[in-house]
Tab-separated table of C-alpha atoms in Angstrom:
chain	number	residue	atom	x	y	z
A	30	MET	CA	52.043	25.606	-38.090
A	31	VAL	CA	51.772	29.372	-37.535
A	32	GLY	CA	52.787	30.667	-39.958
A	33	LEU	CA	50.698	29.506	-42.645
A	34	GLY	CA	48.803	31.088	-40.537
A	35	PHE	CA	46.482	28.554	-38.755
A	36	GLN	CA	45.957	28.211	-34.958
A	37	ALA	CA	46.365	25.449	-33.144
A	38	THR	CA	43.729	24.383	-31.104
A	39	GLU	CA	43.308	21.364	-28.254
A	40	CYS	CA	39.479	20.512	-27.781
A	41	HIS	CA	39.421	17.849	-24.507
A	42	VAL	CA	35.855	18.427	-23.880
A	43	PRO	CA	32.835	17.372	-27.305
A	44	VAL	CA	30.824	19.702	-26.717
A	45	HIS	CA	32.944	22.680	-26.676
A	46	CYS	CA	34.203	21.650	-30.000
A	47	GLY	CA	31.580	21.814	-32.040
A	48	TYR	CA	29.992	17.721	-30.732
A	49	PRO	CA	27.168	16.698	-28.807
A	50	SER	CA	27.508	16.134	-25.585
A	51	LEU	CA	26.939	12.389	-24.824
A	52	ARG	CA	25.093	12.616	-21.387
A	53	GLY	CA	23.014	15.363	-22.620
A	54	THR	CA	22.150	13.383	-25.759
A	55	THR	CA	21.570	9.723	-22.764
A	56	LEU	CA	19.929	12.233	-20.504
A	57	SER	CA	17.598	13.221	-22.460
A	58	ARG	CA	17.018	10.630	-24.278
A	59	ASN	CA	15.677	9.111	-20.348
A	60	VAL	CA	13.575	11.501	-20.167
A	61	ILE	CA	11.859	11.438	-23.426
A	62	ARG	CA	11.021	7.902	-22.903
A	63	ARG	CA	10.408	8.444	-19.326
A	64	LEU	CA	7.575	10.672	-20.535
A	65	VAL	CA	6.308	8.615	-22.830
A	66	GLN	CA	6.080	5.776	-20.648
A	67	LEU	CA	3.701	8.535	-18.209
A	68	TYR	CA	1.300	9.294	-21.250
A	69	VAL	CA	0.768	5.817	-22.022
A	70	GLY	CA	0.416	3.984	-18.601
A	71	LEU	CA	-1.594	6.959	-18.090
A	72	ALA	CA	-4.074	6.024	-20.911
A	73	LEU	CA	-3.942	2.585	-19.885
A	74	TYR	CA	-5.145	3.596	-16.703
A	75	GLY	CA	-8.246	5.329	-18.318
A	76	ALA	CA	-9.107	2.787	-20.604
A	77	SER	CA	-8.506	-0.290	-18.306
A	78	SER	CA	-11.066	1.671	-15.965
A	79	ALA	CA	-12.456	1.844	-19.098
A	80	LEU	CA	-12.855	-1.827	-19.808
A	81	LEU	CA	-14.108	-2.854	-15.294
A	82	VAL	CA	-17.069	-0.046	-16.255
A	83	ASP	CA	-17.632	-2.824	-19.032
A	84	ALA	CA	-17.839	-5.705	-17.632
A	85	GLY	CA	-20.695	-4.396	-14.931
A	86	LEU	CA	-18.769	-6.720	-12.075
A	87	GLY	CA	-17.189	-4.246	-9.714
A	88	LEU	CA	-14.861	-1.162	-9.843
A	89	GLU	CA	-11.651	-0.098	-7.978
A	90	PRO	CA	-12.695	1.471	-4.792
A	91	TRP	CA	-12.167	5.338	-6.692
A	92	GLY	CA	-13.633	4.195	-9.350
A	93	VAL	CA	-16.863	3.091	-7.568
A	94	LEU	CA	-17.121	7.045	-6.997
A	95	HIS	CA	-16.967	7.472	-9.640
A	96	GLN	CA	-19.969	5.900	-10.768
A	97	GLY	CA	-21.710	7.108	-8.263
A	98	LEU	CA	-21.158	10.542	-8.616
A	99	ALA	CA	-21.332	10.157	-12.183
A	100	ARG	CA	-24.519	8.624	-11.496
A	101	LEU	CA	-25.600	11.208	-9.416
A	102	THR	CA	-24.866	14.291	-11.765
A	103	GLY	CA	-25.499	13.215	-14.987
A	104	LEU	CA	-21.877	13.427	-15.593
A	105	THR	CA	-19.331	10.975	-17.868
A	106	ILE	CA	-17.253	9.165	-15.294
A	107	GLY	CA	-14.426	10.468	-16.615
A	108	THR	CA	-15.500	14.068	-16.610
A	109	VAL	CA	-16.358	12.952	-12.429
A	110	SER	CA	-12.688	11.731	-11.835
A	111	ILE	CA	-10.649	14.933	-13.363
A	112	ILE	CA	-13.254	17.218	-10.325
A	113	VAL	CA	-12.651	14.087	-8.048
A	114	GLY	CA	-8.548	14.020	-8.968
A	115	ALA	CA	-8.382	17.927	-9.299
A	116	ALA	CA	-10.305	18.140	-5.395
A	117	VAL	CA	-8.497	15.143	-3.980
A	118	LEU	CA	-5.576	17.943	-4.730
A	119	LEU	CA	-6.293	20.916	-2.866
A	120	LEU	CA	-6.263	18.499	-0.286
A	121	TRP	CA	-2.753	18.246	-1.001
A	122	ILE	CA	-2.337	21.989	0.702
A	123	PRO	CA	-2.974	21.450	3.808
A	124	LEU	CA	-0.749	17.900	4.049
A	125	ARG	CA	2.282	19.919	2.259
A	126	GLN	CA	2.659	17.615	-0.655
A	127	ARG	CA	4.416	18.311	-3.711
A	128	PRO	CA	2.694	17.533	-6.662
A	129	GLY	CA	5.280	16.876	-10.251
A	130	LEU	CA	4.224	16.292	-13.415
A	131	GLY	CA	3.081	13.185	-12.908
A	132	THR	CA	0.522	13.932	-10.263
A	133	VAL	CA	-1.483	16.469	-12.349
A	134	SER	CA	-1.152	15.133	-15.718
A	135	ASN	CA	-3.079	11.477	-13.662
A	136	VAL	CA	-5.988	14.256	-13.489
A	137	PHE	CA	-6.942	15.065	-16.959
A	138	VAL	CA	-4.618	11.802	-18.900
A	139	ILE	CA	-7.411	8.981	-17.155
A	140	GLY	CA	-10.674	10.865	-16.790
A	141	ILE	CA	-10.114	11.229	-21.034
A	142	ALA	CA	-9.380	8.374	-21.785
A	143	MET	CA	-12.206	6.463	-19.706
A	144	ASP	CA	-14.587	8.422	-22.206
A	145	ALA	CA	-12.925	8.100	-25.025
A	146	THR	CA	-13.014	4.439	-24.293
A	147	LEU	CA	-15.907	3.888	-22.980
A	148	GLY	CA	-17.108	5.435	-26.582
A	149	LEU	CA	-15.179	3.569	-28.369
A	150	VAL	CA	-16.127	-0.334	-26.561
A	151	PRO	CA	-19.376	-1.738	-27.264
A	152	ALA	CA	-21.336	-3.019	-24.858
A	153	VAL	CA	-20.793	-6.135	-23.894
A	154	HIS	CA	-23.413	-8.691	-22.187
A	155	GLY	CA	-23.203	-12.111	-20.508
A	156	LEU	CA	-20.723	-13.430	-18.242
A	157	PRO	CA	-19.019	-15.067	-21.336
A	158	GLY	CA	-18.091	-11.730	-22.160
A	159	ARG	CA	-17.853	-9.786	-18.820
A	160	ILE	CA	-15.505	-12.782	-17.121
A	161	PRO	CA	-12.714	-11.642	-19.702
A	162	LEU	CA	-13.403	-7.913	-19.726
A	163	MET	CA	-12.750	-7.704	-16.211
A	164	ALA	CA	-10.157	-9.340	-16.233
A	165	ALA	CA	-7.870	-8.076	-18.770
A	166	GLY	CA	-9.307	-4.852	-17.337
A	167	ILE	CA	-7.119	-6.055	-14.016
A	168	LEU	CA	-4.046	-7.181	-16.261
A	169	LEU	CA	-3.759	-3.820	-18.638
A	170	ASN	CA	-4.653	-1.494	-14.661
A	171	GLY	CA	-0.957	-2.924	-13.372
A	172	ALA	CA	0.663	-2.613	-16.428
A	173	ALA	CA	-0.742	0.390	-16.677
A	174	THR	CA	0.062	1.603	-13.022
A	175	GLY	CA	3.861	0.053	-13.275
A	176	LEU	CA	4.322	2.462	-16.582
A	177	TYR	CA	3.597	5.884	-14.888
A	178	ILE	CA	4.677	4.704	-11.230
A	179	SER	CA	8.203	3.835	-13.013
A	180	ALA	CA	7.737	7.028	-15.124
A	181	ARG	CA	9.280	9.267	-11.829
A	182	PHE	CA	7.357	12.030	-12.389
A	183	GLY	CA	5.295	11.772	-8.871
A	184	PRO	CA	1.993	9.892	-7.219
A	185	GLY	CA	-1.423	9.889	-8.525
A	186	PRO	CA	-3.894	13.069	-6.231
A	187	ARG	CA	-5.485	9.527	-4.091
A	188	ASP	CA	-1.562	8.165	-3.527
A	189	GLY	CA	-0.147	11.702	-2.851
A	190	LEU	CA	-3.592	11.535	-0.025
A	191	MET	CA	-2.787	9.140	1.664
A	192	THR	CA	1.118	9.012	2.309
A	193	GLY	CA	0.409	12.888	2.736
A	194	LEU	CA	-2.654	11.666	5.413
A	195	HIS	CA	0.204	9.456	6.949
A	196	ARG	CA	2.887	11.646	7.572
A	197	LEU	CA	0.586	13.892	9.290
A	198	THR	CA	-0.863	11.421	11.554
A	199	GLY	CA	1.739	9.221	11.734
A	200	LEU	CA	-0.585	6.608	10.824
A	201	SER	CA	0.501	3.099	8.729
A	202	ILE	CA	0.232	3.533	5.133
A	203	ARG	CA	-1.696	0.014	5.584
A	204	LEU	CA	-4.145	2.016	7.882
A	205	SER	CA	-4.280	5.512	6.317
A	206	ARG	CA	-5.200	3.819	2.875
A	207	THR	CA	-7.799	0.846	3.912
A	208	ALA	CA	-9.603	4.042	5.905
A	209	ILE	CA	-9.706	6.000	2.753
A	210	GLU	CA	-10.723	3.469	0.710
A	211	ILE	CA	-13.037	2.410	2.920
A	212	ALA	CA	-15.175	5.597	2.706
A	213	VAL	CA	-14.587	6.115	-0.653
A	214	VAL	CA	-16.157	2.239	-1.687
A	215	ALA	CA	-18.622	2.745	0.569
A	216	THR	CA	-19.404	6.971	-0.475
A	217	GLY	CA	-19.668	5.046	-4.529
A	218	PHE	CA	-21.809	2.420	-3.259
A	219	ALA	CA	-24.813	4.071	-1.365
A	220	LEU	CA	-24.277	6.530	-4.650
A	221	GLY	CA	-25.361	3.558	-7.024
A	222	GLY	CA	-21.717	2.910	-8.361
A	223	THR	CA	-21.026	-0.898	-8.635
A	224	LEU	CA	-19.184	-3.252	-6.421
A	225	GLY	CA	-19.231	-7.003	-6.637
A	226	VAL	CA	-16.527	-9.612	-7.630
A	227	GLY	CA	-14.465	-7.783	-9.889
A	228	THR	CA	-13.814	-4.970	-6.491
A	229	VAL	CA	-12.076	-8.242	-4.300
A	230	VAL	CA	-9.810	-9.452	-7.415
A	231	TYR	CA	-8.908	-6.207	-8.085
A	232	ALA	CA	-7.964	-5.733	-4.237
A	233	LEU	CA	-6.365	-8.714	-3.885
A	234	SER	CA	-4.272	-8.908	-7.572
A	235	ILE	CA	-3.484	-5.313	-7.449
A	236	GLY	CA	-0.436	-5.349	-5.779
A	237	PRO	CA	1.354	-8.304	-6.927
A	238	LEU	CA	0.599	-7.617	-10.967
A	239	ALA	CA	1.893	-3.947	-10.201
A	240	GLN	CA	5.100	-4.773	-9.436
A	241	ILE	CA	5.741	-7.251	-11.573
A	242	PHE	CA	5.122	-4.540	-14.097
A	243	LEU	CA	7.704	-1.876	-12.332
A	244	ARG	CA	10.447	-4.702	-12.309
A	245	VAL	CA	9.191	-4.973	-16.301
A	246	PHE	CA	8.803	-1.108	-16.761
A	247	ALA	CA	12.229	-0.085	-14.678
A	248	LEU	CA	14.417	2.638	-15.878
A	249	PRO	CA	18.192	3.495	-15.108
A	250	GLU	CA	18.312	5.981	-12.170
A	251	PRO	CA	19.683	9.121	-12.641
A	252	ALA	CA	23.565	9.500	-12.389
A	253	ALA	CA	22.509	12.510	-9.807
A	254	GLY	CA	20.209	14.361	-8.213
A	255	PRO	CA	17.562	13.488	-5.750
A	256	ALA	CA	15.669	10.428	-7.062
A	257	LEU	CA	12.663	9.111	-6.875
A	258	PRO	CA	12.924	5.365	-6.722
A	259	ALA	CA	10.122	3.799	-7.910
A	260	LEU	CA	9.628	0.661	-6.426
A	261	ALA	CA	9.767	2.375	-3.038
A	262	THR	CA	7.257	4.656	-4.211
A	263	ALA	CA	5.020	1.139	-5.003
A	264	GLN	CA	5.546	0.557	-1.709
A	265	ALA	CA	3.944	3.149	0.195
A	266	ILE	CA	0.587	3.043	-2.732
A	267	LEU	CA	-0.183	-0.089	-3.586
A	268	PRO	CA	-2.069	-2.114	-1.088
A	269	GLU	CA	0.282	-4.670	0.417
């Protein structure tokens, strides 16, 4: 073969022979899937919060605060959500929390999706329409939570605040979360936020719903390197 001007070569690694690496392709697809899951989850979370606003039967704890501040300032509830999320994220600095892509995206995507949904969904009047809208909002919120947490790009600003306080003070996650959300709900209600049966139903159902959807949307763990297991994250930030 050498006499004919050819050089015999031997190749054992596909990427060195001009073929794409199968492992690299798999990792790229996994990252793309996680990104899609993250942003779809955050957008649906914002949409679900908007449905609870339209239902008018009570919001999730932070939603009560956002609505109260929106009524006080005249800003849209989505804009207030972004401002509050950014302010909470600043509190991560003294708590020595490290934000991820999902943390920063959470601040903006949810607020934008809320305002967009509120602009598209017509107002609903009467309990026969408001009750199903509330139920749809809570169910969609559980699915959205499972989607974006399973993507493993970091917790939301408010969730990180709770875990940061737990680490700083030694208080249990449950006690840290309860104390913060009582303060948030009380402040929001005093400012005119909607507190009602939807708030109670949300508090009782969001944990079980999110756990179900975390399993539905679970992604395979990376073969090597640090991982952020979705179920472990959920145990820290979801109500028990």
